[in-house]
Coordinates of C-alpha atoms and ligand atoms in Angstrom, one line a residue:
X7 CA 120.2 73.8 51.2
X8 CA 123.6 74.6 52.9
X9 CA 122.8 78.3 53.0
X10 CA 119.6 77.7 54.9
X11 CA 119.9 78.0 58.6
X12 CA 119.0 75.2 61.0
X13 CA 115.7 76.7 62.3
X14 CA 114.5 77.0 58.8
X15 CA 115.6 73.4 57.9
X16 CA 113.6 72.3 61.0
X17 CA 110.7 74.3 59.6
X18 CA 111.0 72.6 56.2
X19 CA 111.1 69.2 57.9
X20 CA 108.0 70.1 60.0
X21 CA 106.2 71.2 56.9
X22 CA 107.2 67.8 55.2
X23 CA 105.7 65.9 58.1
X24 CA 102.3 67.7 58.2
X25 CA 99.6 65.1 58.1
X26 CA 98.3 65.6 54.6
X27 CA 95.2 63.5 55.2
X28 CA 93.9 66.6 57.1
X29 CA 91.6 69.1 55.5
X30 CA 93.4 70.8 52.6
X31 CA 92.9 74.3 54.1
X32 CA 94.2 73.2 57.4
X33 CA 97.4 71.8 55.8
X34 CA 98.0 75.2 54.1
X35 CA 97.3 77.0 57.3
X36 CA 99.9 74.9 59.1
X37 CA 102.5 75.6 56.3
X38 CA 101.8 79.3 56.7
X39 CA 102.1 79.3 60.4
X40 CA 105.4 77.3 60.4
X41 CA 106.8 79.7 57.7
X42 CA 105.8 82.9 59.6
X43 CA 107.3 81.6 62.8
X44 CA 110.5 80.4 61.1
X45 CA 111.0 83.9 59.5
X46 CA 109.8 86.0 62.5
X47 CA 107.1 87.3 60.2
X48 CA 104.0 89.0 61.6
X49 CA 101.5 87.6 59.2
X50 CA 101.0 85.9 55.8
X51 CA 98.5 84.5 53.3
X52 CA 98.3 81.8 50.8
X53 CA 96.1 82.7 47.8
X54 CA 95.1 80.5 44.9
X55 CA 93.9 81.5 41.4
X56 CA 90.5 80.1 40.8
X57 CA 90.8 78.0 37.6
X58 CA 87.2 78.8 36.6
X59 CA 86.9 82.6 37.0
X60 CA 90.6 83.5 37.3
X61 CA 90.0 85.4 40.6
X62 CA 92.5 85.2 43.4
X63 CA 91.0 83.7 46.6
X64 CA 92.6 83.5 50.0
X65 CA 92.7 79.9 51.1
X66 CA 94.8 80.3 54.3
X67 CA 96.0 83.2 56.4
X68 CA 98.0 83.8 59.5
X69 CA 97.8 86.9 61.7
X70 CA 95.3 88.6 59.3
X71 CA 91.6 89.1 59.5
X72 CA 89.3 86.8 57.6
X73 CA 88.1 89.6 55.3
X74 CA 91.6 90.6 54.4
X75 CA 91.3 89.7 50.7
X76 CA 88.0 91.5 50.3
X77 CA 89.6 94.6 51.7
X78 CA 92.5 94.2 49.3
X79 CA 89.9 94.1 46.4
X80 CA 87.9 97.0 47.9
X81 CA 91.0 99.2 48.3
X82 CA 92.0 98.5 44.6
X83 CA 88.5 99.4 43.5
X84 CA 88.5 102.5 45.6
X85 CA 91.9 103.6 44.1
X86 CA 90.6 102.7 40.6
X87 CA 93.5 100.4 39.9
X88 CA 93.4 96.7 38.7
X89 CA 94.8 94.1 41.0
X90 CA 97.1 93.2 38.3
X91 CA 99.1 96.4 39.0
X92 CA 99.8 95.2 42.6
X93 CA 103.0 93.2 43.6
X94 CA 100.8 90.1 43.7
X95 CA 99.6 90.9 40.2
X96 CA 103.2 91.3 39.0
X97 CA 104.1 87.9 40.4
X98 CA 101.1 86.2 38.7
X99 CA 102.2 87.8 35.5
X100 CA 106.0 87.2 35.7
X101 CA 106.1 84.0 37.7
X102 CA 109.0 85.5 39.8
X103 CA 109.1 86.4 43.5
X104 CA 108.6 90.0 44.4
X105 CA 110.3 91.4 47.6
X106 CA 108.9 94.7 49.0
X107 CA 111.5 96.0 51.6
X108 CA 109.3 98.9 52.6
X109 CA 105.6 98.9 51.8
X110 CA 105.3 102.6 52.1
X111 CA 108.0 103.3 49.6
X112 CA 106.6 100.8 47.1
X113 CA 104.6 102.6 44.4
X114 CA 102.7 99.4 43.5
X115 CA 101.5 99.1 47.0
X116 CA 100.1 102.7 47.2
X117 CA 96.4 101.8 47.1
X118 CA 97.0 99.5 50.2
X119 CA 99.1 101.8 52.3
X120 CA 96.2 102.5 54.7
X121 CA 95.4 98.8 55.0
X122 CA 99.1 98.0 55.7
X123 CA 99.2 100.7 58.3
X124 CA 96.1 99.5 60.0
X125 CA 97.2 95.9 60.0
X126 CA 100.7 96.9 61.0
X127 CA 103.1 95.5 58.4
X128 CA 105.8 97.3 56.6
X129 CA 107.6 94.8 54.4
X130 CA 106.5 91.9 52.2
X131 CA 107.6 89.1 50.0
X132 CA 105.3 87.6 47.3
X133 CA 106.4 84.2 46.1
X134 CA 104.7 82.3 43.2
X135 CA 103.3 78.8 43.8
X136 CA 103.7 77.0 40.4
X137 CA 102.6 74.0 38.6
X138 CA 105.2 73.7 35.9
X139 CA 105.4 77.2 34.4
X140 CA 101.9 78.1 35.4
X141 CA 101.4 80.2 38.5
X142 CA 98.5 78.7 40.5
X143 CA 98.8 80.8 43.6
X144 CA 100.9 83.0 45.9
X145 CA 102.6 82.6 49.3
X146 CA 102.9 86.1 50.8
X147 CA 104.7 86.8 54.0
X148 CA 104.6 90.2 55.8
X149 CA 106.8 91.7 58.5
X150 CA 106.1 94.5 60.9
X151 CA 109.4 96.4 60.2
X152 CA 110.9 97.4 56.8
X153 CA 113.7 95.0 56.0
X154 CA 116.1 93.7 53.4
X155 CA 115.7 90.1 52.4
X156 CA 118.7 87.7 52.4
X157 CA 119.1 85.1 49.7
X158 CA 118.6 82.5 52.4
X159 CA 115.2 83.8 53.3
X160 CA 114.2 84.0 49.6
X161 CA 115.4 80.5 49.1
X162 CA 113.4 79.4 52.1
X163 CA 110.1 81.0 51.0
X164 CA 110.6 79.7 47.5
X165 CA 111.0 76.1 48.8
X166 CA 108.0 76.6 51.0
X167 CA 105.9 78.0 48.2
X168 CA 106.8 75.0 46.0
X169 CA 105.8 72.6 48.9
X170 CA 102.5 74.5 49.3
X171 CA 102.0 74.2 45.5
X172 CA 102.6 70.4 45.7
X173 CA 100.0 70.2 48.5
X174 CA 97.5 72.1 46.4
X175 CA 98.2 69.9 43.3
X176 CA 97.9 66.7 45.3
X177 CA 94.7 67.9 46.9
X178 CA 93.3 68.8 43.5
X179 CA 94.4 65.4 42.1
X180 CA 92.8 63.7 45.0
X181 CA 89.7 65.8 44.5
X182 CA 89.4 64.9 40.9
X183 CA 90.2 61.3 41.7
X184 CA 87.5 61.3 44.3
X185 CA 85.2 62.8 41.8
X186 CA 86.1 60.1 39.3
X187 CA 85.5 57.5 42.0
X188 CA 82.2 59.1 42.8
X189 CA 81.2 59.2 39.2
X190 CA 82.3 55.6 38.8
X191 CA 80.3 54.7 41.8
X192 CA 77.3 56.5 40.5
X193 CA 77.7 54.8 37.1
X194 CA 77.9 51.5 38.8
X195 CA 74.8 52.2 40.8
X196 CA 72.9 53.3 37.7
X197 CA 74.1 50.2 35.9
X198 CA 72.9 48.0 38.8
X199 CA 69.5 49.8 38.8
X200 CA 69.2 49.3 35.0
X201 CA 70.1 45.6 35.3
X202 CA 67.6 45.2 38.1
X203 CA 64.9 46.9 35.9
X204 CA 65.8 44.8 32.9
X205 CA 65.6 41.7 35.2
X206 CA 62.2 42.8 36.4
X207 CA 60.9 43.4 32.9
X208 CA 62.2 40.0 31.8
X209 CA 60.6 38.4 34.8
X210 CA 57.3 40.2 34.2
X211 CA 57.2 39.4 30.5
X212 CA 58.1 35.8 31.2
X213 CA 55.4 35.6 33.9
X214 CA 52.9 37.2 31.4
X215 CA 53.7 34.7 28.7
X216 CA 53.6 31.8 31.1
X217 CA 50.1 33.0 32.3
X218 CA 48.9 33.1 28.7
X219 CA 50.3 29.7 28.0
X220 CA 49.0 28.2 31.2
X221 CA 45.5 29.6 30.9
X222 CA 45.1 28.8 27.2
X223 CA 42.3 26.4 26.4
X224 CA 44.4 25.2 23.4
X225 CA 47.1 22.8 24.1
X226 CA 50.6 24.3 23.5
X227 CA 53.7 22.2 23.5
X228 CA 57.2 22.2 22.2
X229 CA 59.1 19.4 20.5
X230 CA 62.8 19.4 19.8
X231 CA 64.5 18.9 16.4
X232 CA 64.1 15.1 16.9
X233 CA 60.3 15.4 17.5
X234 CA 60.6 14.7 21.3
X235 CA 58.2 16.4 23.7
X236 CA 60.1 19.1 25.7
X237 CA 57.4 21.2 27.3
X238 CA 53.6 21.3 27.4
X239 CA 50.9 23.3 29.2
X240 CA 48.2 21.5 31.2
X241 CA 45.7 21.8 28.3
X242 CA 48.2 20.0 26.0
X243 CA 48.5 17.0 28.2
X244 CA 44.7 17.0 28.9
X245 CA 43.9 17.1 25.2
X246 CA 46.5 14.4 24.4
X247 CA 45.2 12.3 27.4
X248 CA 48.6 11.5 28.8
X249 CA 50.4 12.6 32.0
X250 CA 53.1 15.1 31.2
X251 CA 55.9 13.2 32.8
X252 CA 55.1 10.1 30.6
X253 CA 55.4 12.2 27.4
X254 CA 58.4 14.5 28.1
X255 CA 61.4 13.2 26.2
X256 CA 59.2 10.8 24.1
X257 CA 58.9 11.0 20.3
X258 CA 55.5 12.5 19.4
X259 CA 54.4 9.5 17.4
X260 CA 53.7 7.8 20.7
X261 CA 50.3 9.5 20.8
X262 CA 49.3 9.2 17.2
X263 CA 46.7 6.7 16.1
X264 CA 48.1 3.7 14.2
X265 CA 46.2 4.5 10.9
X266 CA 47.6 8.1 10.9
X267 CA 51.3 7.1 11.2
X268 CA 52.2 7.5 7.5
X269 CA 50.2 10.7 7.3
X270 CA 51.9 12.1 10.4
X271 CA 55.4 11.1 9.2
X272 CA 54.8 13.0 6.0
X273 CA 53.6 16.1 8.0
X274 CA 56.7 15.8 10.2
X275 CA 59.0 15.9 7.1
X276 CA 57.1 18.8 5.8
X277 CA 57.4 20.7 9.0
X278 CA 61.1 20.0 9.1
X279 CA 61.3 21.5 5.6
X280 CA 59.6 24.7 6.7
X281 CA 56.0 23.8 5.5
X282 CA 53.9 25.0 8.3
X283 CA 50.3 24.4 7.2
X284 CA 47.7 23.4 9.8
X285 CA 46.1 19.9 9.5
X286 CA 43.7 17.6 11.3
X287 CA 44.8 14.3 12.8
X288 CA 43.7 11.5 15.1
X289 CA 45.4 10.5 18.3
X290 CA 45.0 7.7 20.9
X291 CA 45.0 8.7 24.6
X292 CA 46.7 6.6 27.2
X293 CA 43.4 4.8 27.9
X294 CA 42.7 4.1 24.3
X295 CA 40.2 6.8 23.6
X296 CA 40.3 8.2 20.0
X297 CA 40.4 12.0 19.6
X298 CA 40.6 14.3 16.7
X299 CA 42.9 17.3 16.7
X300 CA 43.4 20.5 14.7
X301 CA 47.1 21.1 14.7
X302 CA 49.1 24.2 13.8
X303 CA 52.7 25.0 14.4
X304 CA 55.7 27.3 14.0
X305 CA 59.4 26.7 14.4
X306 CA 61.9 28.7 16.4
X307 CA 65.6 28.6 17.3
X308 CA 66.8 28.6 20.9
X309 CA 70.6 28.7 21.5
X310 CA 71.2 27.3 18.0
X311 CA 68.7 24.4 18.4
X312 CA 65.6 24.1 16.4
X313 CA 62.3 23.8 18.3
X314 CA 58.8 23.4 17.1
X315 CA 55.9 25.1 18.9
X316 CA 52.7 23.1 18.3
X317 CA 49.2 24.3 19.1
X318 CA 46.4 21.7 19.3
X319 CA 42.7 22.0 19.6
X320 CA 40.4 19.1 20.4
X321 CA 37.8 19.0 17.6
X322 CA 36.3 15.6 18.4
X323 CA 33.1 17.1 19.7
X324 CA 32.9 19.6 16.8
X325 CA 33.3 16.8 14.2
X326 CA 30.7 14.6 16.0
X327 CA 28.2 17.5 16.0
X328 CA 29.0 18.3 12.3
X329 CA 28.4 14.6 11.5
X330 CA 25.1 14.6 13.4
X331 CA 24.1 17.8 11.7
X332 CA 24.9 16.4 8.3
X333 CA 22.8 13.3 9.1
X334 CA 19.9 15.2 10.4
X335 CA 20.0 17.6 7.4
X336 CA 19.9 14.6 5.1
X337 CA 16.9 13.2 7.1
X338 CA 15.2 16.6 7.1
X339 CA 15.7 16.9 3.3
X340 CA 14.3 13.4 2.8
X341 CA 11.2 14.1 5.0
X342 CA 10.7 17.4 3.3
X343 CA 10.8 15.6 -0.1
X344 CA 8.3 13.0 1.2
X345 CA 6.0 15.9 2.5
X346 CA 6.1 17.8 -0.8
X347 CA 5.4 14.6 -2.6
X348 CA 2.5 13.8 -0.2
X349 CA 1.1 17.3 -0.6
X350 CA 1.3 17.1 -4.3
X351 CA -0.4 13.7 -4.4
X352 CA -3.1 14.5 -1.9
X353 CA -3.8 17.8 -3.6
X354 CA -4.3 16.1 -6.9
X355 CA -6.5 13.5 -5.2
X356 CA -8.6 16.2 -3.6
X357 CA -8.8 18.5 -6.6
X358 CA -10.5 16.0 -8.9
X359 CA -13.5 15.1 -6.7
X360 CA -13.8 18.8 -5.6
X361 CA -13.9 20.0 -9.1
X362 CA -16.6 17.5 -9.9
X363 CA -18.5 18.5 -6.7
X364 CA -18.3 22.2 -7.8
X365 CA -19.5 21.3 -11.3
X366 CA -22.5 19.3 -10.1
X367 CA -23.4 22.2 -7.6
X368 CA -23.3 24.6 -10.6
X369 CA -25.6 22.2 -12.6
X370 CA -28.0 21.9 -9.6
X371 CA -27.9 25.6 -9.1
X372 CA -28.7 26.3 -12.7
X373 CA -31.7 24.0 -12.5
X374 CA -30.3 21.8 -15.1
X375 CA -31.0 18.6 -13.1
X376 CA -34.3 19.7 -11.6
X377 CA -36.2 22.6 -10.2
X378 CA -34.9 23.9 -6.8
X379 CA -36.5 26.3 -4.4
X380 CA -34.8 29.4 -2.9
X381 CA -33.8 27.7 0.3
X382 CA -32.0 25.0 -1.7
X383 CA -30.4 27.6 -3.9
X384 CA -28.9 29.4 -0.9
X385 CA -27.5 26.2 0.5
X386 CA -26.1 25.3 -2.9
X387 CA -24.5 28.8 -3.0
X388 CA -22.7 28.1 0.3
X389 CA -21.5 24.7 -1.0
X390 CA -20.3 26.4 -4.2
X391 CA -18.4 29.2 -2.4
X392 CA -16.7 26.7 0.0
X393 CA -15.8 24.3 -2.7
X394 CA -14.2 27.3 -4.6
X395 CA -12.2 28.2 -1.4
X396 CA -11.1 24.7 -1.1
X397 CA -10.1 24.5 -4.8
X398 CA -8.2 27.8 -4.3
X399 CA -6.4 26.4 -1.3
X400 CA -5.5 23.2 -3.0
X401 CA -4.2 25.1 -6.0
X402 CA -2.0 27.1 -3.8
X403 CA -0.6 24.0 -2.1
X404 CA 0.0 22.5 -5.6
X405 CA 1.9 25.7 -6.5
X406 CA 4.0 25.4 -3.4
X407 CA 5.0 21.9 -4.2
X408 CA 5.7 22.9 -7.8
X409 CA 7.8 25.8 -6.5
X410 CA 9.8 23.5 -4.2
X411 CA 10.5 21.2 -7.1
X412 CA 11.2 24.2 -9.3
X413 CA 8.5 23.1 -11.7
X414 CA 6.2 26.1 -11.7
X415 CA 6.0 26.1 -15.5
X416 CA 5.2 29.5 -17.0
X417 CA 3.6 30.1 -20.4
X418 CA 5.0 33.3 -21.7
X419 CA 3.3 35.5 -24.2
X420 CA 2.4 39.1 -24.9
X421 CA 0.3 40.5 -22.1
X422 CA -1.8 43.7 -22.0
X423 CA -1.4 44.9 -18.4
X424 CA -4.4 47.2 -18.7
X425 CA -6.7 44.5 -20.0
X426 CA -5.5 42.1 -17.4
X427 CA -6.0 44.6 -14.6
X428 CA -9.6 45.4 -15.8
X429 CA -10.5 41.8 -15.9
X430 CA -9.1 41.2 -12.4
X431 CA -11.1 44.2 -11.1
X432 CA -14.2 43.0 -12.8
X433 CA -13.8 39.5 -11.3
X434 CA -13.2 41.0 -7.8
X435 CA -16.0 43.6 -7.9
X436 CA -18.6 41.2 -6.4
X437 CA -16.4 40.3 -3.4
X438 CA -15.6 44.0 -2.9
X439 CA -19.3 44.9 -3.0
X440 CA -20.1 42.1 -0.6
X441 CA -17.6 43.6 1.8
X442 CA -18.9 47.2 1.1
X443 CA -15.5 48.2 -0.3
X444 CA -15.0 50.5 -3.3
X445 CA -12.7 49.1 -5.9
X446 CA -11.2 51.5 -8.4
X447 CA -8.8 51.4 -11.3
X448 CA -6.5 54.4 -11.9
X449 CA -4.9 53.4 -15.2
X450 CA -2.5 55.0 -17.7
X451 CA -2.1 53.4 -21.2
X452 CA 0.6 50.8 -20.8
X453 CA 2.6 48.9 -23.4
X454 CA 2.3 45.1 -23.6
X455 CA 4.8 43.1 -21.7
X456 CA 6.2 39.6 -22.1
X457 CA 4.8 37.3 -19.4
X458 CA 2.5 34.5 -18.3
X459 CA -1.0 36.1 -18.2
X460 CA -2.6 33.4 -16.1
X461 CA 0.2 33.6 -13.4
X462 CA 0.2 37.5 -13.4
X463 CA -3.6 37.4 -13.1
X464 CA -3.1 35.0 -10.1
X465 CA -0.8 37.6 -8.5
X466 CA -3.2 40.5 -9.0
X467 CA -6.2 38.5 -7.8
X468 CA -4.2 37.4 -4.7
X469 CA -3.2 41.0 -3.9
X470 CA -6.8 42.3 -4.4
X471 CA -8.2 39.5 -2.3
X472 CA -5.8 40.4 0.5
X473 CA -6.6 44.2 0.1
X474 CA -10.3 43.4 0.4
X475 CA -9.8 41.0 3.3
X476 CA -7.7 43.4 5.4
X477 CA -9.8 46.5 4.7
X478 CA -12.8 47.2 6.9
X479 CA -16.2 48.1 5.5
X480 CA -16.5 51.4 3.5
X481 CA -12.9 51.2 2.8
X482 CA -11.2 51.8 -0.6
X483 CA -9.0 49.7 -2.8
X484 CA -7.3 51.3 -5.8
X485 CA -5.3 49.7 -8.6
X486 CA -2.8 52.2 -10.1
X487 CA -0.6 51.4 -13.1
X488 CA 2.3 53.6 -14.3
X489 CA 4.6 53.6 -17.3
X490 CA 8.4 54.1 -16.7
X491 CA 11.2 54.1 -19.2
X492 CA 12.2 50.5 -18.7
X493 CA 9.5 49.1 -16.5
X494 CA 5.7 49.2 -15.8
X495 CA 4.6 49.6 -12.2
X496 CA 1.4 48.2 -10.7
X497 CA 0.3 49.4 -7.2
X498 CA -2.6 48.0 -5.2
X499 CA -3.4 50.5 -2.5
X500 CA -5.9 49.9 0.3
X501 CA -7.2 51.8 3.3
X502 CA -7.0 48.7 5.5
X503 CA -5.3 47.7 8.8
X504 CA -1.8 48.2 7.4
X505 CA 1.3 46.2 8.2
X506 CA 3.7 47.0 11.0
X507 CA 7.2 48.0 9.7
X508 CA 9.1 45.0 11.1
X509 CA 6.8 42.6 9.3
X510 CA 7.0 44.3 5.9
X511 CA 9.8 42.2 4.5
X512 CA 8.7 39.0 6.2
X513 CA 5.2 38.7 4.8
X514 CA 6.7 37.4 1.5
X515 CA 8.1 34.4 3.4
X516 CA 6.2 31.1 3.0
X517 CA 3.5 30.6 5.7
X518 CA 4.3 34.0 7.3
X519 CA 1.3 36.0 8.7
X520 CA 1.4 39.2 10.8
X521 CA -1.1 37.5 13.1
X522 CA -0.1 33.9 13.1
X523 CA -2.1 32.9 16.2
X524 CA -4.9 30.4 16.1
X525 CA -7.4 33.0 17.3
X526 CA -6.6 35.3 14.4
X527 CA -9.4 37.4 12.9
X528 CA -8.5 36.9 9.3
X529 CA -8.4 33.5 7.6
X530 CA -5.7 32.4 5.1
X531 CA -2.6 30.2 5.0
X532 CA 0.3 32.7 4.6
X533 CA 1.2 31.1 1.2
X534 CA -0.2 33.6 -1.3
X535 CA 2.5 36.3 -1.1
X536 CA 5.3 33.8 -1.3
X537 CA 3.8 32.4 -4.6
X538 CA 3.3 36.0 -5.9
X539 CA 7.0 36.9 -5.1
X540 CA 8.1 33.8 -6.9
X541 CA 6.0 34.4 -10.0
X542 CA 7.1 38.1 -10.2
X543 CA 10.8 37.2 -9.8
X544 CA 10.4 34.6 -12.6
X545 CA 9.3 37.7 -14.7
X546 CA 12.6 39.4 -13.7
X547 CA 10.5 41.9 -11.7
X548 CA 10.2 42.9 -8.1
X549 CA 7.4 43.1 -5.5
X550 CA 7.4 44.9 -2.1
X551 CA 5.0 46.4 0.3
X552 CA 4.7 49.8 2.0
X553 CA 2.5 50.7 4.9
X554 CA 1.9 54.1 6.5
X555 CA -0.9 53.9 9.0
X556 CA -3.5 54.6 6.3
X557 CA -3.4 51.1 4.9
X558 CA -1.0 49.2 2.7
X559 CA 0.3 49.4 -0.8
X560 CA 1.8 46.5 -2.7
X561 CA 4.0 47.5 -5.6
X562 CA 5.1 45.4 -8.6
X563 CA 7.7 46.4 -11.1
X564 CA 7.9 44.4 -14.4
X565 CA 10.4 44.9 -17.2
X566 CA 9.2 46.2 -20.5
X567 CA 10.0 44.7 -23.9
X568 CA 13.2 46.3 -25.2
X569 CA 12.9 46.6 -29.0
X570 CA 10.5 49.1 -30.6
X571 CA 8.5 46.8 -32.7
X572 CA 10.2 43.4 -32.3
X573 CA 8.9 41.0 -29.8
X574 CA 10.5 37.7 -29.7
X575 CA 14.1 38.8 -29.8
X576 CA 13.6 41.4 -27.0
X577 CA 11.8 39.3 -24.5
X578 CA 13.5 38.4 -21.2
X579 CA 14.7 34.9 -20.9
X580 CA 12.1 32.6 -19.2
Ligands
LIG23 P1 -2.8 35.0 3.8 O1 -3.4 36.2 3.3 O2 -3.3 33.7 3.3 O3 -2.5 35.0 5.3 P2 -0.5 36.0 2.3 O4 0.8 35.4 2.0 O5 -1.3 36.4 1.1 O6 -1.3 35.0 3.2 O7 -0.3 37.2 3.3 C1 0.6 37.1 4.3 C2 0.2 38.0 5.5 O8 0.5 39.4 5.0 C3 -1.2 38.1 5.8 O9 -1.5 37.1 6.7 C4 -1.3 39.5 6.5 O10 -0.8 39.4 7.8 C5 -0.3 40.3 5.6 N1 -1.0 41.0 4.6 C6 -1.1 40.7 3.2 N2 -1.7 41.7 2.5 C7 -2.1 42.6 3.4 C8 -2.9 43.8 3.4 N3 -3.3 44.3 2.2 N4 -3.1 44.5 4.5 C9 -2.6 44.1 5.7 N5 -1.9 42.9 5.8 C10 -1.7 42.2 4.7

């Protein structure tokens, strides 16, 4: 420092006392200004190498126009030389200062002679600004006249360049620190936002769960590992019949009915051993009311402590209704049995005198007891028909009571379907004629089947009677029989009033009639088809009805005997 003159020492001290809290460019501007003044220079620049694109940018200038650096680049471009060939380029490459005593004699400066002339400088010194060994920028000072540079001047600009370099490095450090601080701040803000969101989610889900628990009709409560009430929703305390504050902290056995204590202690031990099966129990409310509960539970661990979540349903009313239902079912069953018994007895009581009335009417009608005139004959005919109707009705009632007692005994044997159908048609022909209905048989030869001929006849007669009853005058009833591989099929088709589709399956129910009103046109009891269905099913067959607007058809399928010639071993079980 001894060989630096006082004015320059003053300049260095001025540079050292620049307020570095000022804008970074302003600090460099001040350094440049002080340096130019201390060296009687006309102008100067501080340039920095941009770390990103490696281009030199002017960050401060003194005595030069703002567009100076652009013009430097333009001149180089115009001359077709790279900037690296200039004195600044040389300094960047070598890291050593580069004095130019006379710009116009310096070959490296040739592309910029015009610019130097215009801006009025003739000598220059380019000094590297370094960070360690790396050149991060240049401090360039220009004088108006050509000149030689003393060591003292070179020392001075070198020191200034290193001070400018420190300013740049500090500023960059500050910048990156500021960036770090900014990033940290942002990170903190993000973190706070996330924590807030997580808190909100937690709060929402807690509120959601609480709403579910509070609005549950089931009682939900928690007991600790010692079985003491810890928490309960309103429903829980309502079901238990105790105010919450009187139960919290108490052992759960407080609410259990005395006779259930052993049972509940067993359950408690099971629950503690991880057996979580639901059960029913009995409790006593605070005012002594007995209630029945359905209890289910699950265990959980909170902060290392075992808790039991218990869900209770009050089933007192349900059990009471079930009991009532059981009792009324038993009563119903008993009264049904009495009714069946009564029907059975009364039917027998009616059948005997009616059969004898019918017999005597027949004797009278035949003239076996005495001569009768035509008028008397007609009256006896009416009595005879009505007693037959009554006998038929009573027989149906008897069948029903036998069916209910499952005592409709069947007498199985070989049955010729064709013969049976012919007989039925023959029997029903008078009734059909009376109603002006044509009754046909469309028969194929059929094999014999295994069945109860009397009962099967009853079914066919019933179906024919219905077909005639529900078919208007001049209608037609046809009996069709068909032979299938494993079954025979009998169909009774009429051209009558038909059956609405939604009634088709119900007509086989007992007492069911399509028109069940008291003002109905057709008589009957609604019993016949249910008996038919029962008889056919006892033959392992099936019966159903179809109706298409042109009347109804009742179909019966009956299984055929299986062996070719054998009979007894192939018959269906009766
Ligand atoms: P009932 O004839 O004594 O009323 P059924 O059990 O024999 O009792 O028949 C039940 C009901 O089925 C009848 O009331 C009638 O509504 C309907 N039904 C039976 N057969 C026919 C048919 N061929 N055509 C139209 N409706 C019928």
